[in-house]
JSON list of C-alpha atoms in Angstrom, two decimals:
[
{"chain": "D", "resi": 698, "resn": "SER", "atom": "CA", "xyz": [99.91, 121.05, 119.94]},
{"chain": "D", "resi": 699, "resn": "GLN", "atom": "CA", "xyz": [100.14, 118.94, 116.71]},
{"chain": "D", "resi": 700, "resn": "THR", "atom": "CA", "xyz": [96.98, 118.79, 114.60]},
{"chain": "D", "resi": 701, "resn": "ILE", "atom": "CA", "xyz": [96.11, 116.90, 111.35]},
{"chain": "D", "resi": 702, "resn": "HIS", "atom": "CA", "xyz": [93.73, 118.30, 108.62]},
{"chain": "D", "resi": 703, "resn": "GLN", "atom": "CA", "xyz": [92.27, 116.04, 105.89]},
{"chain": "D", "resi": 704, "resn": "TRP", "atom": "CA", "xyz": [89.66, 116.82, 103.23]},
{"chain": "D", "resi": 705, "resn": "PRO", "atom": "CA", "xyz": [87.30, 116.43, 101.95]},
{"chain": "D", "resi": 706, "resn": "ALA", "atom": "CA", "xyz": [85.40, 114.04, 104.15]},
{"chain": "D", "resi": 707, "resn": "THR", "atom": "CA", "xyz": [83.51, 112.46, 101.46]},
{"chain": "D", "resi": 708, "resn": "LEU", "atom": "CA", "xyz": [83.87, 111.97, 97.87]},
{"chain": "D", "resi": 709, "resn": "VAL", "atom": "CA", "xyz": [82.17, 110.53, 95.09]},
{"chain": "D", "resi": 710, "resn": "GLN", "atom": "CA", "xyz": [83.96, 110.33, 91.87]},
{"chain": "D", "resi": 711, "resn": "PRO", "atom": "CA", "xyz": [83.28, 108.35, 88.41]},
{"chain": "D", "resi": 712, "resn": "VAL", "atom": "CA", "xyz": [85.53, 105.63, 87.33]},
{"chain": "D", "resi": 713, "resn": "GLY", "atom": "CA", "xyz": [88.40, 107.12, 85.11]},
{"chain": "D", "resi": 714, "resn": "SER", "atom": "CA", "xyz": [88.35, 110.50, 86.71]},
{"chain": "D", "resi": 715, "resn": "PRO", "atom": "CA", "xyz": [91.44, 112.05, 88.59]},
{"chain": "D", "resi": 716, "resn": "LEU", "atom": "CA", "xyz": [91.77, 111.98, 92.31]},
{"chain": "D", "resi": 717, "resn": "SER", "atom": "CA", "xyz": [93.56, 114.40, 94.65]},
{"chain": "D", "resi": 718, "resn": "LEU", "atom": "CA", "xyz": [93.40, 114.13, 98.53]},
{"chain": "D", "resi": 719, "resn": "GLU", "atom": "CA", "xyz": [95.36, 116.51, 100.83]},
{"chain": "D", "resi": 720, "resn": "CYS", "atom": "CA", "xyz": [96.68, 116.16, 104.06]},
{"chain": "D", "resi": 721, "resn": "THR", "atom": "CA", "xyz": [98.43, 119.15, 106.19]},
{"chain": "D", "resi": 722, "resn": "VAL", "atom": "CA", "xyz": [99.91, 119.16, 109.60]},
{"chain": "D", "resi": 723, "resn": "GLU", "atom": "CA", "xyz": [100.29, 122.12, 112.07]},
{"chain": "D", "resi": 724, "resn": "GLY", "atom": "CA", "xyz": [102.25, 122.24, 115.17]},
{"chain": "D", "resi": 725, "resn": "THR", "atom": "CA", "xyz": [105.38, 120.44, 114.05]},
{"chain": "D", "resi": 726, "resn": "SER", "atom": "CA", "xyz": [108.35, 120.42, 111.67]},
{"chain": "D", "resi": 727, "resn": "ASN", "atom": "CA", "xyz": [109.75, 117.42, 109.53]},
{"chain": "D", "resi": 728, "resn": "PRO", "atom": "CA", "xyz": [107.03, 115.17, 110.38]},
{"chain": "D", "resi": 729, "resn": "ASN", "atom": "CA", "xyz": [106.85, 111.49, 109.03]},
{"chain": "D", "resi": 730, "resn": "LEU", "atom": "CA", "xyz": [103.76, 111.15, 106.83]},
{"chain": "D", "resi": 731, "resn": "TYR", "atom": "CA", "xyz": [101.61, 108.42, 105.87]},
{"chain": "D", "resi": 732, "resn": "TRP", "atom": "CA", "xyz": [98.61, 107.53, 103.57]},
{"chain": "D", "resi": 733, "resn": "TYR", "atom": "CA", "xyz": [96.83, 104.49, 104.83]},
{"chain": "D", "resi": 734, "resn": "ARG", "atom": "CA", "xyz": [93.54, 103.11, 103.17]},
{"chain": "D", "resi": 735, "resn": "GLN", "atom": "CA", "xyz": [91.03, 100.88, 104.87]},
{"chain": "D", "resi": 736, "resn": "ALA", "atom": "CA", "xyz": [88.57, 98.72, 102.89]},
{"chain": "D", "resi": 737, "resn": "ALA", "atom": "CA", "xyz": [85.13, 98.27, 104.35]},
{"chain": "D", "resi": 738, "resn": "GLY", "atom": "CA", "xyz": [85.49, 95.92, 107.62]},
{"chain": "D", "resi": 739, "resn": "ARG", "atom": "CA", "xyz": [89.23, 95.59, 107.28]},
{"chain": "D", "resi": 740, "resn": "GLY", "atom": "CA", "xyz": [92.28, 96.86, 108.96]},
{"chain": "D", "resi": 741, "resn": "LEU", "atom": "CA", "xyz": [94.50, 99.53, 107.70]},
{"chain": "D", "resi": 742, "resn": "GLN", "atom": "CA", "xyz": [96.89, 99.32, 104.92]},
{"chain": "D", "resi": 743, "resn": "LEU", "atom": "CA", "xyz": [99.83, 101.45, 104.52]},
{"chain": "D", "resi": 744, "resn": "LEU", "atom": "CA", "xyz": [99.97, 103.11, 101.09]},
{"chain": "D", "resi": 745, "resn": "PHE", "atom": "CA", "xyz": [102.76, 105.62, 101.21]},
{"chain": "D", "resi": 746, "resn": "TYR", "atom": "CA", "xyz": [105.08, 107.35, 103.69]},
{"chain": "D", "resi": 747, "resn": "SER", "atom": "CA", "xyz": [107.42, 110.25, 103.54]},
{"chain": "D", "resi": 748, "resn": "VAL", "atom": "CA", "xyz": [110.05, 111.07, 105.58]},
{"chain": "D", "resi": 749, "resn": "GLY", "atom": "CA", "xyz": [110.64, 114.64, 104.23]},
{"chain": "D", "resi": 750, "resn": "ILE", "atom": "CA", "xyz": [109.86, 117.09, 101.11]},
{"chain": "D", "resi": 751, "resn": "GLY", "atom": "CA", "xyz": [110.06, 115.00, 97.79]},
{"chain": "D", "resi": 752, "resn": "GLN", "atom": "CA", "xyz": [110.75, 111.70, 99.63]},
{"chain": "D", "resi": 753, "resn": "ILE", "atom": "CA", "xyz": [108.14, 109.09, 99.02]},
{"chain": "D", "resi": 754, "resn": "SER", "atom": "CA", "xyz": [108.07, 105.62, 99.83]},
{"chain": "D", "resi": 755, "resn": "SER", "atom": "CA", "xyz": [105.52, 103.32, 98.27]},
{"chain": "D", "resi": 756, "resn": "GLU", "atom": "CA", "xyz": [104.26, 100.27, 100.10]},
{"chain": "D", "resi": 757, "resn": "VAL", "atom": "CA", "xyz": [102.24, 98.75, 97.45]},
{"chain": "D", "resi": 758, "resn": "PRO", "atom": "CA", "xyz": [102.03, 98.92, 93.60]},
{"chain": "D", "resi": 759, "resn": "GLN", "atom": "CA", "xyz": [98.81, 100.45, 92.65]},
{"chain": "D", "resi": 760, "resn": "ASN", "atom": "CA", "xyz": [97.00, 103.25, 90.93]},
{"chain": "D", "resi": 761, "resn": "LEU", "atom": "CA", "xyz": [97.66, 105.91, 93.44]},
{"chain": "D", "resi": 762, "resn": "SER", "atom": "CA", "xyz": [100.66, 108.24, 93.71]},
{"chain": "D", "resi": 763, "resn": "ALA", "atom": "CA", "xyz": [101.73, 110.39, 96.48]},
{"chain": "D", "resi": 764, "resn": "SER", "atom": "CA", "xyz": [103.51, 113.94, 96.71]},
{"chain": "D", "resi": 765, "resn": "ARG", "atom": "CA", "xyz": [105.00, 115.95, 99.29]},
{"chain": "D", "resi": 766, "resn": "PRO", "atom": "CA", "xyz": [105.61, 119.43, 97.79]},
{"chain": "D", "resi": 767, "resn": "GLN", "atom": "CA", "xyz": [105.87, 121.16, 101.42]},
{"chain": "D", "resi": 768, "resn": "ASP", "atom": "CA", "xyz": [107.09, 120.17, 104.67]},
{"chain": "D", "resi": 769, "resn": "ARG", "atom": "CA", "xyz": [103.94, 119.62, 106.22]},
{"chain": "D", "resi": 770, "resn": "GLN", "atom": "CA", "xyz": [101.62, 118.92, 103.18]},
{"chain": "D", "resi": 771, "resn": "PHE", "atom": "CA", "xyz": [101.05, 115.25, 101.83]},
{"chain": "D", "resi": 772, "resn": "ILE", "atom": "CA", "xyz": [98.89, 114.77, 98.75]},
{"chain": "D", "resi": 773, "resn": "LEU", "atom": "CA", "xyz": [97.42, 111.30, 97.26]},
{"chain": "D", "resi": 774, "resn": "SER", "atom": "CA", "xyz": [96.57, 111.06, 94.01]},
{"chain": "D", "resi": 775, "resn": "SER", "atom": "CA", "xyz": [95.44, 109.26, 91.15]},
{"chain": "D", "resi": 776, "resn": "LYS", "atom": "CA", "xyz": [95.15, 110.13, 87.22]},
{"chain": "D", "resi": 777, "resn": "LYS", "atom": "CA", "xyz": [92.24, 107.54, 86.81]},
{"chain": "D", "resi": 778, "resn": "LEU", "atom": "CA", "xyz": [90.37, 105.84, 89.31]},
{"chain": "D", "resi": 779, "resn": "LEU", "atom": "CA", "xyz": [89.48, 102.47, 89.57]},
{"chain": "D", "resi": 780, "resn": "LEU", "atom": "CA", "xyz": [86.25, 100.87, 91.25]},
{"chain": "D", "resi": 781, "resn": "SER", "atom": "CA", "xyz": [88.87, 99.00, 93.53]},
{"chain": "D", "resi": 782, "resn": "ASP", "atom": "CA", "xyz": [89.88, 102.28, 94.86]},
{"chain": "D", "resi": 783, "resn": "SER", "atom": "CA", "xyz": [86.85, 102.98, 96.87]},
{"chain": "D", "resi": 784, "resn": "GLY", "atom": "CA", "xyz": [87.77, 103.05, 100.74]},
{"chain": "D", "resi": 785, "resn": "PHE", "atom": "CA", "xyz": [88.34, 105.08, 103.61]},
{"chain": "D", "resi": 786, "resn": "TYR", "atom": "CA", "xyz": [91.72, 106.95, 103.09]},
{"chain": "D", "resi": 787, "resn": "LEU", "atom": "CA", "xyz": [93.60, 108.26, 106.36]},
{"chain": "D", "resi": 788, "resn": "CYS", "atom": "CA", "xyz": [96.52, 110.48, 106.94]},
{"chain": "D", "resi": 789, "resn": "ALA", "atom": "CA", "xyz": [98.84, 110.33, 109.66]},
{"chain": "D", "resi": 790, "resn": "HIS", "atom": "CA", "xyz": [101.89, 111.63, 111.05]},
{"chain": "D", "resi": 791, "resn": "ARG", "atom": "CA", "xyz": [104.27, 110.08, 113.88]},
{"chain": "D", "resi": 792, "resn": "ASP", "atom": "CA", "xyz": [104.27, 112.04, 117.09]},
{"chain": "D", "resi": 793, "resn": "LYS", "atom": "CA", "xyz": [107.57, 112.91, 118.89]},
{"chain": "D", "resi": 794, "resn": "PRO", "atom": "CA", "xyz": [108.55, 110.22, 121.58]},
{"chain": "D", "resi": 795, "resn": "PRO", "atom": "CA", "xyz": [106.93, 107.93, 122.53]},
{"chain": "D", "resi": 796, "resn": "TYR", "atom": "CA", "xyz": [105.97, 107.58, 118.91]},
{"chain": "D", "resi": 797, "resn": "GLY", "atom": "CA", "xyz": [102.33, 107.10, 118.69]},
{"chain": "D", "resi": 798, "resn": "TYR", "atom": "CA", "xyz": [100.92, 108.01, 115.64]},
{"chain": "D", "resi": 799, "resn": "THR", "atom": "CA", "xyz": [98.02, 110.84, 115.07]},
{"chain": "D", "resi": 800, "resn": "PHE", "atom": "CA", "xyz": [95.52, 110.25, 112.21]},
{"chain": "D", "resi": 801, "resn": "GLY", "atom": "CA", "xyz": [93.43, 112.72, 110.43]},
{"chain": "D", "resi": 802, "resn": "SER", "atom": "CA", "xyz": [89.47, 112.10, 110.35]},
{"chain": "D", "resi": 803, "resn": "GLY", "atom": "CA", "xyz": [89.62, 110.48, 107.08]},
{"chain": "D", "resi": 804, "resn": "THR", "atom": "CA", "xyz": [88.27, 110.82, 103.57]},
{"chain": "D", "resi": 805, "resn": "ARG", "atom": "CA", "xyz": [85.49, 108.57, 102.40]},
{"chain": "D", "resi": 806, "resn": "LEU", "atom": "CA", "xyz": [85.98, 107.66, 98.63]},
{"chain": "D", "resi": 807, "resn": "THR", "atom": "CA", "xyz": [83.45, 105.79, 96.67]},
{"chain": "D", "resi": 808, "resn": "VAL", "atom": "CA", "xyz": [84.38, 105.31, 93.18]},
{"chain": "D", "resi": 809, "resn": "VAL", "atom": "CA", "xyz": [81.02, 104.71, 90.89]},
{"chain": "O", "resi": 508, "resn": "SER", "atom": "CA", "xyz": [101.49, 89.70, 105.47]},
{"chain": "O", "resi": 509, "resn": "GLN", "atom": "CA", "xyz": [99.31, 90.45, 108.38]},
{"chain": "O", "resi": 510, "resn": "GLN", "atom": "CA", "xyz": [101.64, 91.51, 111.37]},
{"chain": "O", "resi": 511, "resn": "GLY", "atom": "CA", "xyz": [98.99, 92.05, 114.31]},
{"chain": "O", "resi": 512, "resn": "GLU", "atom": "CA", "xyz": [95.72, 89.77, 114.48]},
{"chain": "O", "resi": 513, "resn": "GLU", "atom": "CA", "xyz": [93.26, 90.69, 117.17]},
{"chain": "O", "resi": 514, "resn": "ASP", "atom": "CA", "xyz": [90.74, 88.23, 118.43]},
{"chain": "O", "resi": 515, "resn": "PRO", "atom": "CA", "xyz": [87.96, 88.19, 118.94]},
{"chain": "O", "resi": 516, "resn": "GLN", "atom": "CA", "xyz": [86.70, 89.79, 115.75]},
{"chain": "O", "resi": 517, "resn": "ALA", "atom": "CA", "xyz": [83.47, 91.17, 117.61]},
{"chain": "O", "resi": 518, "resn": "LEU", "atom": "CA", "xyz": [82.73, 91.51, 121.29]},
{"chain": "O", "resi": 519, "resn": "SER", "atom": "CA", "xyz": [79.17, 92.38, 122.68]},
{"chain": "O", "resi": 520, "resn": "ILE", "atom": "CA", "xyz": [79.15, 93.13, 126.68]},
{"chain": "O", "resi": 521, "resn": "GLN", "atom": "CA", "xyz": [76.81, 94.73, 129.15]},
{"chain": "O", "resi": 522, "resn": "GLU", "atom": "CA", "xyz": [77.88, 98.23, 130.21]},
{"chain": "O", "resi": 523, "resn": "GLY", "atom": "CA", "xyz": [79.91, 98.07, 133.48]},
{"chain": "O", "resi": 524, "resn": "GLU", "atom": "CA", "xyz": [81.65, 94.94, 132.41]},
{"chain": "O", "resi": 525, "resn": "ASN", "atom": "CA", "xyz": [85.33, 94.53, 131.58]},
{"chain": "O", "resi": 526, "resn": "ALA", "atom": "CA", "xyz": [86.33, 93.92, 128.11]},
{"chain": "O", "resi": 527, "resn": "THR", "atom": "CA", "xyz": [89.20, 91.88, 127.13]},
{"chain": "O", "resi": 528, "resn": "MET", "atom": "CA", "xyz": [90.88, 91.96, 123.24]},
{"chain": "O", "resi": 529, "resn": "ASN", "atom": "CA", "xyz": [93.93, 90.12, 122.43]},
{"chain": "O", "resi": 530, "resn": "CYS", "atom": "CA", "xyz": [96.46, 90.69, 119.77]},
{"chain": "O", "resi": 531, "resn": "SER", "atom": "CA", "xyz": [99.20, 88.23, 118.31]},
{"chain": "O", "resi": 532, "resn": "TYR", "atom": "CA", "xyz": [102.10, 89.48, 116.12]},
{"chain": "O", "resi": 533, "resn": "LYS", "atom": "CA", "xyz": [104.64, 87.29, 114.24]},
{"chain": "O", "resi": 534, "resn": "THR", "atom": "CA", "xyz": [107.97, 89.19, 113.95]},
{"chain": "O", "resi": 535, "resn": "SER", "atom": "CA", "xyz": [110.09, 90.76, 116.80]},
{"chain": "O", "resi": 536, "resn": "ILE", "atom": "CA", "xyz": [109.10, 94.01, 117.71]},
{"chain": "O", "resi": 537, "resn": "ASN", "atom": "CA", "xyz": [110.36, 97.22, 119.89]},
{"chain": "O", "resi": 538, "resn": "ASN", "atom": "CA", "xyz": [107.03, 98.32, 120.66]},
{"chain": "O", "resi": 539, "resn": "LEU", "atom": "CA", "xyz": [103.15, 97.80, 120.40]},
{"chain": "O", "resi": 540, "resn": "GLN", "atom": "CA", "xyz": [100.58, 100.20, 119.93]},
{"chain": "O", "resi": 541, "resn": "TRP", "atom": "CA", "xyz": [96.76, 100.24, 120.41]},
{"chain": "O", "resi": 542, "resn": "TYR", "atom": "CA", "xyz": [94.28, 102.24, 118.62]},
{"chain": "O", "resi": 543, "resn": "ARG", "atom": "CA", "xyz": [90.44, 102.95, 118.70]},
{"chain": "O", "resi": 544, "resn": "GLN", "atom": "CA", "xyz": [88.05, 103.97, 115.66]},
{"chain": "O", "resi": 545, "resn": "ASN", "atom": "CA", "xyz": [84.77, 105.14, 116.03]},
{"chain": "O", "resi": 546, "resn": "SER", "atom": "CA", "xyz": [82.52, 104.25, 113.34]},
{"chain": "O", "resi": 547, "resn": "GLY", "atom": "CA", "xyz": [83.61, 106.44, 110.20]},
{"chain": "O", "resi": 548, "resn": "ARG", "atom": "CA", "xyz": [86.28, 108.34, 111.98]},
{"chain": "O", "resi": 549, "resn": "GLY", "atom": "CA", "xyz": [90.06, 108.29, 111.99]},
{"chain": "O", "resi": 550, "resn": "LEU", "atom": "CA", "xyz": [92.06, 106.30, 114.60]},
{"chain": "O", "resi": 551, "resn": "VAL", "atom": "CA", "xyz": [92.83, 107.49, 118.14]},
{"chain": "O", "resi": 552, "resn": "HIS", "atom": "CA", "xyz": [96.00, 106.27, 119.53]},
{"chain": "O", "resi": 553, "resn": "LEU", "atom": "CA", "xyz": [95.48, 104.95, 123.20]},
{"chain": "O", "resi": 554, "resn": "ILE", "atom": "CA", "xyz": [98.57, 103.48, 124.52]},
{"chain": "O", "resi": 555, "resn": "LEU", "atom": "CA", "xyz": [101.95, 102.35, 123.28]},
{"chain": "O", "resi": 556, "resn": "ILE", "atom": "CA", "xyz": [103.97, 99.67, 125.28]},
{"chain": "O", "resi": 557, "resn": "ARG", "atom": "CA", "xyz": [107.64, 99.13, 124.71]},
{"chain": "O", "resi": 558, "resn": "SER", "atom": "CA", "xyz": [109.20, 95.53, 124.30]},
{"chain": "O", "resi": 559, "resn": "ASN", "atom": "CA", "xyz": [110.78, 95.84, 127.78]},
{"chain": "O", "resi": 560, "resn": "GLU", "atom": "CA", "xyz": [107.53, 96.88, 129.47]},
{"chain": "O", "resi": 561, "resn": "ARG", "atom": "CA", "xyz": [105.05, 93.84, 130.45]},
{"chain": "O", "resi": 562, "resn": "GLU", "atom": "CA", "xyz": [102.25, 95.81, 131.62]},
{"chain": "O", "resi": 563, "resn": "LYS", "atom": "CA", "xyz": [100.96, 99.51, 131.04]},
{"chain": "O", "resi": 564, "resn": "HIS", "atom": "CA", "xyz": [97.87, 101.40, 132.58]},
{"chain": "O", "resi": 565, "resn": "SER", "atom": "CA", "xyz": [96.21, 104.38, 131.18]},
{"chain": "O", "resi": 566, "resn": "GLY", "atom": "CA", "xyz": [93.00, 105.24, 133.26]},
{"chain": "O", "resi": 567, "resn": "ARG", "atom": "CA", "xyz": [90.61, 102.42, 132.59]},
{"chain": "O", "resi": 568, "resn": "LEU", "atom": "CA", "xyz": [92.78, 100.77, 129.87]},
{"chain": "O", "resi": 569, "resn": "ARG", "atom": "CA", "xyz": [95.19, 98.03, 130.88]},
{"chain": "O", "resi": 570, "resn": "VAL", "atom": "CA", "xyz": [97.55, 96.48, 128.33]},
{"chain": "O", "resi": 571, "resn": "THR", "atom": "CA", "xyz": [99.96, 93.68, 128.77]},
{"chain": "O", "resi": 572, "resn": "LEU", "atom": "CA", "xyz": [102.63, 92.37, 126.43]},
{"chain": "O", "resi": 573, "resn": "ASP", "atom": "CA", "xyz": [104.38, 88.86, 126.42]},
{"chain": "O", "resi": 574, "resn": "THR", "atom": "CA", "xyz": [107.18, 88.88, 124.01]},
{"chain": "O", "resi": 575, "resn": "SER", "atom": "CA", "xyz": [107.91, 85.31, 124.22]},
{"chain": "O", "resi": 576, "resn": "LYS", "atom": "CA", "xyz": [104.49, 84.50, 122.96]},
{"chain": "O", "resi": 577, "resn": "LYS", "atom": "CA", "xyz": [104.19, 87.50, 120.68]},
{"chain": "O", "resi": 578, "resn": "SER", "atom": "CA", "xyz": [101.02, 88.38, 122.23]},
{"chain": "O", "resi": 579, "resn": "SER", "atom": "CA", "xyz": [99.36, 91.62, 123.73]},
{"chain": "O", "resi": 580, "resn": "SER", "atom": "CA", "xyz": [95.90, 92.31, 125.26]},
{"chain": "O", "resi": 581, "resn": "LEU", "atom": "CA", "xyz": [93.88, 95.31, 125.86]},
{"chain": "O", "resi": 582, "resn": "LEU", "atom": "CA", "xyz": [91.59, 95.43, 128.96]},
{"chain": "O", "resi": 583, "resn": "ILE", "atom": "CA", "xyz": [88.91, 97.83, 129.27]},
{"chain": "O", "resi": 584, "resn": "THR", "atom": "CA", "xyz": [87.32, 97.98, 132.91]},
{"chain": "O", "resi": 585, "resn": "ALA", "atom": "CA", "xyz": [83.90, 99.16, 133.94]},
{"chain": "O", "resi": 586, "resn": "SER", "atom": "CA", "xyz": [83.26, 99.40, 130.15]},
{"chain": "O", "resi": 587, "resn": "ARG", "atom": "CA", "xyz": [80.85, 102.51, 129.16]},
{"chain": "O", "resi": 588, "resn": "ALA", "atom": "CA", "xyz": [78.72, 103.12, 126.00]},
{"chain": "O", "resi": 589, "resn": "ALA", "atom": "CA", "xyz": [81.12, 105.46, 124.53]},
{"chain": "O", "resi": 590, "resn": "ASP", "atom": "CA", "xyz": [83.54, 102.52, 124.52]},
{"chain": "O", "resi": 591, "resn": "THR", "atom": "CA", "xyz": [81.73, 101.02, 121.48]},
{"chain": "O", "resi": 592, "resn": "ALA", "atom": "CA", "xyz": [84.36, 101.17, 118.71]},
{"chain": "O", "resi": 593, "resn": "SER", "atom": "CA", "xyz": [86.89, 99.12, 116.87]},
{"chain": "O", "resi": 594, "resn": "TYR", "atom": "CA", "xyz": [90.14, 98.58, 118.50]},
{"chain": "O", "resi": 595, "resn": "PHE", "atom": "CA", "xyz": [93.29, 97.87, 116.63]},
{"chain": "O", "resi": 596, "resn": "CYS", "atom": "CA", "xyz": [96.84, 96.80, 117.50]},
{"chain": "O", "resi": 597, "resn": "ALA", "atom": "CA", "xyz": [99.60, 98.01, 115.35]},
{"chain": "O", "resi": 598, "resn": "THR", "atom": "CA", "xyz": [103.32, 97.21, 115.35]},
{"chain": "O", "resi": 599, "resn": "PRO", "atom": "CA", "xyz": [106.30, 99.10, 113.53]},
{"chain": "O", "resi": 600, "resn": "HIS", "atom": "CA", "xyz": [107.17, 97.71, 110.40]},
{"chain": "O", "resi": 601, "resn": "SER", "atom": "CA", "xyz": [110.95, 98.08, 111.28]},
{"chain": "O", "resi": 602, "resn": "GLY", "atom": "CA", "xyz": [112.77, 99.44, 114.30]},
{"chain": "O", "resi": 603, "resn": "GLY", "atom": "CA", "xyz": [110.80, 102.38, 115.78]},
{"chain": "O", "resi": 604, "resn": "GLY", "atom": "CA", "xyz": [108.40, 102.55, 112.89]},
{"chain": "O", "resi": 605, "resn": "ALA", "atom": "CA", "xyz": [109.46, 105.54, 110.96]},
{"chain": "O", "resi": 606, "resn": "ASP", "atom": "CA", "xyz": [108.32, 103.50, 107.79]},
{"chain": "O", "resi": 607, "resn": "GLY", "atom": "CA", "xyz": [104.74, 103.07, 109.17]},
{"chain": "O", "resi": 608, "resn": "LEU", "atom": "CA", "xyz": [102.78, 100.65, 111.06]},
{"chain": "O", "resi": 609, "resn": "THR", "atom": "CA", "xyz": [101.15, 97.30, 110.41]},
{"chain": "O", "resi": 610, "resn": "PHE", "atom": "CA", "xyz": [97.61, 97.06, 111.72]},
{"chain": "O", "resi": 611, "resn": "GLY", "atom": "CA", "xyz": [95.30, 94.15, 112.52]},
{"chain": "O", "resi": 612, "resn": "LYS", "atom": "CA", "xyz": [92.04, 93.79, 111.42]},
{"chain": "O", "resi": 613, "resn": "GLY", "atom": "CA", "xyz": [90.72, 95.02, 114.76]},
{"chain": "O", "resi": 614, "resn": "THR", "atom": "CA", "xyz": [88.15, 93.94, 117.16]},
{"chain": "O", "resi": 615, "resn": "HIS", "atom": "CA", "xyz": [84.62, 95.46, 117.08]},
{"chain": "O", "resi": 616, "resn": "LEU", "atom": "CA", "xyz": [83.50, 96.14, 120.70]},
{"chain": "O", "resi": 617, "resn": "ILE", "atom": "CA", "xyz": [79.79, 96.77, 121.41]},
{"chain": "O", "resi": 618, "resn": "ILE", "atom": "CA", "xyz": [78.72, 97.89, 124.81]},
{"chain": "O", "resi": 619, "resn": "GLN", "atom": "CA", "xyz": [75.13, 97.18, 125.40]},
{"chain": "O", "resi": 620, "resn": "PRO", "atom": "CA", "xyz": [73.55, 99.75, 128.00]}
]
């Protein structure tokens, strides 16, 4: 079965510090991978998606970047965090038909 | 722009009652999905309904889709305390959704014991 791992679960970082969040998927090959952010009390905003190694599509301009160095690894990064980067970050992959999405457990990022 | 919009934003009912949540969307779709999120957790896929389907059941869940009105509803029958969560509808960005889903802001459901 497919599983998705995301870490860390919580993170408190000072403004201006770098960020690296990692997501890995098991039990599938060549998955479509996604990073979402959820602000408090809000819906999810798609940040990046990737259909293959080295292929990254950005949905919104921001202070963040994503990379896919391996087939089942998706990394969300920032060189210098802003207060507005605080939120709940979720990694997801798209399942085989009928194409629901499986989400990781999320990372709660607080920038102070 | 927001594709899916759920209403109500919050719903509180007694255990055993039925809960109905609605979702409206703006553009043509080929499927619509519902997800549940427990507080501080990731989202769990509940059900996917295709554009050529009008109703779908899964356990205590019943989803309807009206493409002419661009709306969907999620009914949870015989609610339980464990159903307390936020519920989101989501539609593909395009086509089958390989480029991601657009989510509404969700309905926060509270089941009173």
